[in-house]
Structure formats: structure tokens, C-alpha cells
Amino acid sequence: MQLRFECHLTGADYVIQQAWLDASLPRCPLHPQGGCHFARHGTYARVSPPGTRVARWYCPEGHRTFSLLPDCLAARLSGTLAEVEAVVSAAEQAPSLEALCKQHRLDIELPGALRWVRRRVQDVHSALHRIKGILGEPFALVEPTLTAFADHLEVEQVLVALRGIAAAWLDALPKPLGFAPRRHPAAVRSPRPTPCGA
């Protein structure tokens, strides 16, 4: 389970300072009154930014690990929130996604680049829609785009700011901003075999 690590560092500074060493989770989220064997459980690596590690803890009674994700990192997506925001902001301003991909994703073919950009745009716009629904009036008249949210909040880094503003609802917000669990399609049940002679 991911939890927020309130951290005002960029991705690069998080790595340089090895800020995961400062991450602290004093009590088990499952057993806040104590009584379990909750303990630090090392770290895990992230591909980007290079050298990134995330601190984690484990509750053996609850059979659950907890990781503290710093505000600069995207949830369930490689890289930082700033990197995701840059792509989505560029997509909002571009004449077309195809034009954007031809400029920024020269390392892969166009269909793959389009999927890569569309996923990020859909994820971020979905999170902005959800924030409007959860937080209500402060964002009621704000279009669910990064451009509109940046103007409304008067910030340069919208997603990092929203991680703090919506901290109490991160478990209900989708990636890359929040920590809502992935949705798996319902399993398709095989029909039961008819008994012989039925």
C-alpha cells in the first residue's frame, strides 16, 4: 500500500539527498494502537529518476507492506509528477497528439508514442475530474485541465500541489497523482459442467 511522504524536493534532489533515509512511519496503519510487529522493511528501487529508492515497512500480522512515496514521484508510473505534467501540458497546447509525439517521442514508432501520451493525458484528466468531484466548490468552475488548474491555483507544478491539497483523498484518486488501487476486470466465470444424465 502506498502512502504519502510529504517531501518538498525535486526528483533529482530526492536522489542526491537519499531522502528515503529520512522517511518515517512511526506506527502501523493497520494497528495504530500497537500490538503488532510493524517494522521497517528496507527499500525498493524505481527506474526513474536513476538511483531512486522508496522506503517501506511491513506488518506481519496484517500481511501488508507500506511504502512512503515522496510528493515528487508519480504513483504507479515511472518518473516524476513534473515529467508527467510536462507531457500532459504539452498535449493540451499541441495542435495534435501526433505532432507532439513526432517532436518528443522519436525513440519509438508513432502508434506506441500515441498510446504513451494518451495514457498520461487520460490518467491526469481523470484525476482532475475526480478532484473536482471530491473537493467541490473551490474547483467547481475550473476546467479539468492542467492549464486551468495552474491558473486557478497560481502554481507552476499543479500535480505536486494537488498531492498536498488532496492528501486526505489520495487513496481514492487514480495514478499518477493518487494511490487508488488498480481496477481489474471482473473475472469471467466458466460455466459449470452439466452433470451426466441431467
mmCIF file of C-alpha atoms in Angstrom:
data_model
loop_
_atom_site.group_PDB
_atom_site.id
_atom_site.type_symbol
_atom_site.label_atom_id
_atom_site.label_comp_id
_atom_site.label_asym_id
_atom_site.label_seq_id
_atom_site.Cartn_x
_atom_site.Cartn_y
_atom_site.Cartn_z
ATOM 1 C CA MET A 1 0.000 0.000 0.000
ATOM 2 C CA GLN A 2 1.341 3.408 -0.929
ATOM 3 C CA LEU A 3 1.212 6.333 1.491
ATOM 4 C CA ARG A 4 2.262 9.936 1.048
ATOM 5 C CA PHE A 5 5.732 11.086 2.072
ATOM 6 C CA GLU A 6 5.410 14.875 2.344
ATOM 7 C CA CYS A 7 8.634 15.960 0.743
ATOM 8 C CA HIS A 8 9.374 19.284 -0.952
ATOM 9 C CA LEU A 9 12.229 18.052 -3.139
ATOM 10 C CA THR A 10 12.553 17.571 -6.868
ATOM 11 C CA GLY A 11 13.177 14.041 -8.107
ATOM 12 C CA ALA A 12 16.877 14.817 -8.617
ATOM 13 C CA ASP A 13 17.267 16.302 -5.128
ATOM 14 C CA TYR A 14 15.412 13.351 -3.590
ATOM 15 C CA VAL A 15 18.053 11.041 -5.094
ATOM 16 C CA ILE A 16 21.054 13.268 -4.309
ATOM 17 C CA GLN A 17 19.990 13.640 -0.666
ATOM 18 C CA GLN A 18 18.890 9.994 -0.376
ATOM 19 C CA ALA A 19 15.770 11.386 1.251
ATOM 20 C CA TRP A 20 14.213 7.924 1.651
ATOM 21 C CA LEU A 21 16.526 7.586 4.666
ATOM 22 C CA ASP A 22 14.531 10.386 6.341
ATOM 23 C CA ALA A 23 11.144 8.792 5.637
ATOM 24 C CA SER A 24 9.359 7.847 8.842
ATOM 25 C CA LEU A 25 6.259 5.801 9.582
ATOM 26 C CA PRO A 26 6.066 5.664 13.390
ATOM 27 C CA ARG A 27 3.039 3.370 13.711
ATOM 28 C CA CYS A 28 1.320 0.660 11.737
ATOM 29 C CA PRO A 29 -1.620 1.993 9.684
ATOM 30 C CA LEU A 30 -3.473 -1.259 10.383
ATOM 31 C CA HIS A 31 -2.778 -1.264 14.125
ATOM 32 C CA PRO A 32 -2.404 2.376 15.243
ATOM 33 C CA GLN A 33 -2.706 1.320 18.901
ATOM 34 C CA GLY A 34 0.271 -1.022 18.543
ATOM 35 C CA GLY A 35 0.467 -4.719 19.370
ATOM 36 C CA CYS A 36 1.850 -5.895 16.021
ATOM 37 C CA HIS A 37 5.424 -6.439 14.882
ATOM 38 C CA PHE A 38 5.448 -3.500 12.458
ATOM 39 C CA ALA A 39 8.980 -2.740 11.301
ATOM 40 C CA ARG A 40 10.984 -1.080 8.569
ATOM 41 C CA HIS A 41 11.343 -3.393 5.569
ATOM 42 C CA GLY A 42 14.163 -1.860 3.556
ATOM 43 C CA THR A 43 13.604 -0.005 0.301
ATOM 44 C CA TYR A 44 12.734 -0.753 -3.302
ATOM 45 C CA ALA A 45 14.222 0.814 -6.407
ATOM 46 C CA ARG A 46 12.478 2.859 -9.067
ATOM 47 C CA VAL A 47 13.794 3.058 -12.613
ATOM 48 C CA SER A 48 13.434 6.823 -12.893
ATOM 49 C CA PRO A 49 14.937 9.063 -11.728
ATOM 50 C CA PRO A 50 18.030 6.803 -11.717
ATOM 51 C CA GLY A 51 19.108 5.917 -8.208
ATOM 52 C CA THR A 52 15.653 6.431 -6.672
ATOM 53 C CA ARG A 53 14.662 4.261 -3.743
ATOM 54 C CA VAL A 54 11.405 4.235 -1.772
ATOM 55 C CA ALA A 55 11.253 3.348 1.927
ATOM 56 C CA ARG A 56 8.861 0.649 3.045
ATOM 57 C CA TRP A 57 7.558 -1.082 6.189
ATOM 58 C CA TYR A 58 5.889 -4.431 6.851
ATOM 59 C CA CYS A 59 3.175 -5.608 9.240
ATOM 60 C CA PRO A 60 3.453 -9.415 9.570
ATOM 61 C CA GLU A 61 0.093 -9.692 11.341
ATOM 62 C CA GLY A 62 -1.660 -7.773 8.562
ATOM 63 C CA HIS A 63 0.447 -9.376 5.802
ATOM 64 C CA ARG A 64 0.824 -5.908 4.269
ATOM 65 C CA THR A 65 3.719 -3.748 3.154
ATOM 66 C CA PHE A 66 3.543 0.058 3.181
ATOM 67 C CA SER A 67 5.702 2.372 1.108
ATOM 68 C CA LEU A 68 6.147 6.116 1.526
ATOM 69 C CA LEU A 69 6.062 7.743 -1.905
ATOM 70 C CA PRO A 70 7.527 11.260 -1.958
ATOM 71 C CA ASP A 71 5.449 14.058 -3.450
ATOM 72 C CA CYS A 72 7.798 14.430 -6.417
ATOM 73 C CA LEU A 73 7.253 10.879 -7.751
ATOM 74 C CA ALA A 74 4.376 9.683 -9.898
ATOM 75 C CA ALA A 75 2.307 6.850 -8.438
ATOM 76 C CA ARG A 76 2.265 3.572 -10.381
ATOM 77 C CA LEU A 77 4.083 5.212 -13.264
ATOM 78 C CA SER A 78 7.784 5.647 -13.918
ATOM 79 C CA GLY A 79 9.303 9.075 -13.330
ATOM 80 C CA THR A 80 8.270 12.220 -11.542
ATOM 81 C CA LEU A 81 4.988 14.096 -11.404
ATOM 82 C CA ALA A 82 6.780 17.041 -13.049
ATOM 83 C CA GLU A 83 7.694 14.843 -16.039
ATOM 84 C CA VAL A 84 4.130 13.592 -16.389
ATOM 85 C CA GLU A 85 2.820 17.135 -16.069
ATOM 86 C CA ALA A 86 5.182 18.386 -18.786
ATOM 87 C CA VAL A 87 3.836 15.783 -21.242
ATOM 88 C CA VAL A 88 0.181 16.463 -20.439
ATOM 89 C CA SER A 89 0.641 20.247 -20.525
ATOM 90 C CA ALA A 90 2.350 19.955 -23.918
ATOM 91 C CA ALA A 91 -0.510 17.743 -25.145
ATOM 92 C CA GLU A 92 -3.065 20.342 -24.048
ATOM 93 C CA GLN A 93 -1.238 23.017 -26.079
ATOM 94 C CA ALA A 94 -0.248 20.929 -29.117
ATOM 95 C CA PRO A 95 -2.175 21.180 -32.402
ATOM 96 C CA SER A 96 -2.483 17.376 -32.280
ATOM 97 C CA LEU A 97 -1.107 14.437 -30.314
ATOM 98 C CA GLU A 98 0.574 13.201 -33.499
ATOM 99 C CA ALA A 99 2.506 16.474 -33.795
ATOM 100 C CA LEU A 100 3.523 16.262 -30.142
ATOM 101 C CA CYS A 101 4.714 12.649 -30.472
ATOM 102 C CA LYS A 102 6.787 13.453 -33.555
ATOM 103 C CA GLN A 103 8.550 16.147 -31.540
ATOM 104 C CA HIS A 104 9.027 14.369 -28.208
ATOM 105 C CA ARG A 105 8.987 10.570 -28.660
ATOM 106 C CA LEU A 106 11.403 9.928 -31.505
ATOM 107 C CA ASP A 107 12.662 6.768 -29.773
ATOM 108 C CA ILE A 108 9.520 4.734 -30.567
ATOM 109 C CA GLU A 109 7.149 4.435 -33.509
ATOM 110 C CA LEU A 110 4.127 6.738 -33.706
ATOM 111 C CA PRO A 111 1.422 4.238 -32.571
ATOM 112 C CA GLY A 112 3.390 3.414 -29.412
ATOM 113 C CA ALA A 113 4.135 7.085 -28.753
ATOM 114 C CA LEU A 114 0.444 7.961 -29.114
ATOM 115 C CA ARG A 115 -0.548 5.251 -26.605
ATOM 116 C CA TRP A 116 2.140 6.510 -24.204
ATOM 117 C CA VAL A 117 0.912 10.125 -24.385
ATOM 118 C CA ARG A 118 -2.817 9.249 -24.355
ATOM 119 C CA ARG A 119 -2.432 7.151 -21.195
ATOM 120 C CA ARG A 120 -0.824 10.064 -19.355
ATOM 121 C CA VAL A 121 -3.390 12.579 -20.594
ATOM 122 C CA GLN A 122 -6.295 10.290 -19.669
ATOM 123 C CA ASP A 123 -4.849 9.488 -16.231
ATOM 124 C CA VAL A 124 -4.210 13.134 -15.341
ATOM 125 C CA HIS A 125 -7.544 14.420 -16.670
ATOM 126 C CA SER A 126 -9.315 11.606 -14.805
ATOM 127 C CA ALA A 127 -7.587 12.681 -11.578
ATOM 128 C CA LEU A 128 -8.587 16.315 -12.164
ATOM 129 C CA HIS A 129 -12.225 15.310 -12.767
ATOM 130 C CA ARG A 130 -12.151 13.277 -9.542
ATOM 131 C CA ILE A 131 -10.685 16.191 -7.570
ATOM 132 C CA LYS A 132 -13.463 18.468 -8.830
ATOM 133 C CA GLY A 133 -15.992 15.903 -7.599
ATOM 134 C CA ILE A 134 -14.346 15.326 -4.227
ATOM 135 C CA LEU A 135 -13.340 18.873 -3.296
ATOM 136 C CA GLY A 136 -16.333 20.574 -4.857
ATOM 137 C CA GLU A 137 -16.731 24.334 -4.717
ATOM 138 C CA PRO A 138 -13.088 25.506 -4.824
ATOM 139 C CA PHE A 139 -12.768 23.836 -8.239
ATOM 140 C CA ALA A 140 -16.385 23.890 -9.437
ATOM 141 C CA LEU A 141 -15.754 26.408 -12.237
ATOM 142 C CA VAL A 142 -12.282 25.124 -13.168
ATOM 143 C CA GLU A 143 -11.933 23.117 -16.377
ATOM 144 C CA PRO A 144 -10.313 19.719 -15.728
ATOM 145 C CA THR A 145 -7.060 20.629 -17.497
ATOM 146 C CA LEU A 146 -3.621 21.343 -16.111
ATOM 147 C CA THR A 147 -3.662 24.757 -17.755
ATOM 148 C CA ALA A 148 -6.882 25.768 -15.992
ATOM 149 C CA PHE A 149 -5.782 24.302 -12.639
ATOM 150 C CA ALA A 150 -2.410 26.103 -12.880
ATOM 151 C CA ASP A 151 -4.169 29.421 -13.449
ATOM 152 C CA HIS A 152 -6.635 28.766 -10.615
ATOM 153 C CA LEU A 153 -4.017 27.649 -8.081
ATOM 154 C CA GLU A 154 -1.366 30.114 -9.308
ATOM 155 C CA VAL A 155 1.325 27.423 -9.209
ATOM 156 C CA GLU A 156 3.810 26.053 -11.724
ATOM 157 C CA GLN A 157 3.667 22.420 -10.566
ATOM 158 C CA VAL A 158 -0.027 21.532 -10.428
ATOM 159 C CA LEU A 159 0.246 17.813 -9.672
ATOM 160 C CA VAL A 160 2.703 18.247 -6.806
ATOM 161 C CA ALA A 161 0.479 20.980 -5.333
ATOM 162 C CA LEU A 162 -2.614 18.776 -5.672
ATOM 163 C CA ARG A 163 -0.869 15.868 -3.927
ATOM 164 C CA GLY A 164 -0.809 18.092 -0.844
ATOM 165 C CA ILE A 165 -4.216 19.730 -1.311
ATOM 166 C CA ALA A 166 -5.949 16.361 -1.782
ATOM 167 C CA ALA A 167 -3.782 14.439 0.699
ATOM 168 C CA ALA A 168 -6.786 13.097 2.637
ATOM 169 C CA TRP A 169 -8.254 11.561 -0.536
ATOM 170 C CA LEU A 170 -5.157 10.089 -2.218
ATOM 171 C CA ASP A 171 -6.442 6.546 -1.733
ATOM 172 C CA ALA A 172 -9.483 7.489 -3.877
ATOM 173 C CA LEU A 173 -7.565 9.301 -6.629
ATOM 174 C CA PRO A 174 -6.118 7.476 -9.643
ATOM 175 C CA LYS A 175 -2.493 7.358 -10.738
ATOM 176 C CA PRO A 176 -0.211 9.194 -11.241
ATOM 177 C CA LEU A 177 -1.488 11.606 -8.564
ATOM 178 C CA GLY A 178 -3.231 9.291 -6.110
ATOM 179 C CA PHE A 179 -2.843 5.789 -4.781
ATOM 180 C CA ALA A 180 -6.200 4.226 -5.699
ATOM 181 C CA PRO A 181 -5.706 0.517 -6.344
ATOM 182 C CA ARG A 182 -5.704 -0.714 -9.907
ATOM 183 C CA ARG A 183 -9.088 -1.875 -11.140
ATOM 184 C CA HIS A 184 -9.092 -5.382 -12.525
ATOM 185 C CA PRO A 185 -11.882 -6.501 -14.823
ATOM 186 C CA ALA A 186 -14.228 -8.955 -13.180
ATOM 187 C CA ALA A 187 -13.111 -12.493 -13.703
ATOM 188 C CA VAL A 188 -15.113 -14.319 -16.319
ATOM 189 C CA ARG A 189 -16.540 -17.430 -14.796
ATOM 190 C CA SER A 190 -16.564 -20.621 -16.786
ATOM 191 C CA PRO A 191 -19.964 -22.261 -16.997
ATOM 192 C CA ARG A 192 -20.363 -25.215 -14.675
ATOM 193 C CA PRO A 193 -20.329 -28.557 -16.426
ATOM 194 C CA THR A 194 -23.724 -30.224 -16.610
ATOM 195 C CA PRO A 195 -23.805 -33.418 -14.541
ATOM 196 C CA CYS A 196 -24.064 -36.630 -16.540
ATOM 197 C CA GLY A 197 -27.650 -37.747 -17.040
ATOM 198 C CA ALA A 198 -29.085 -34.303 -16.335
#
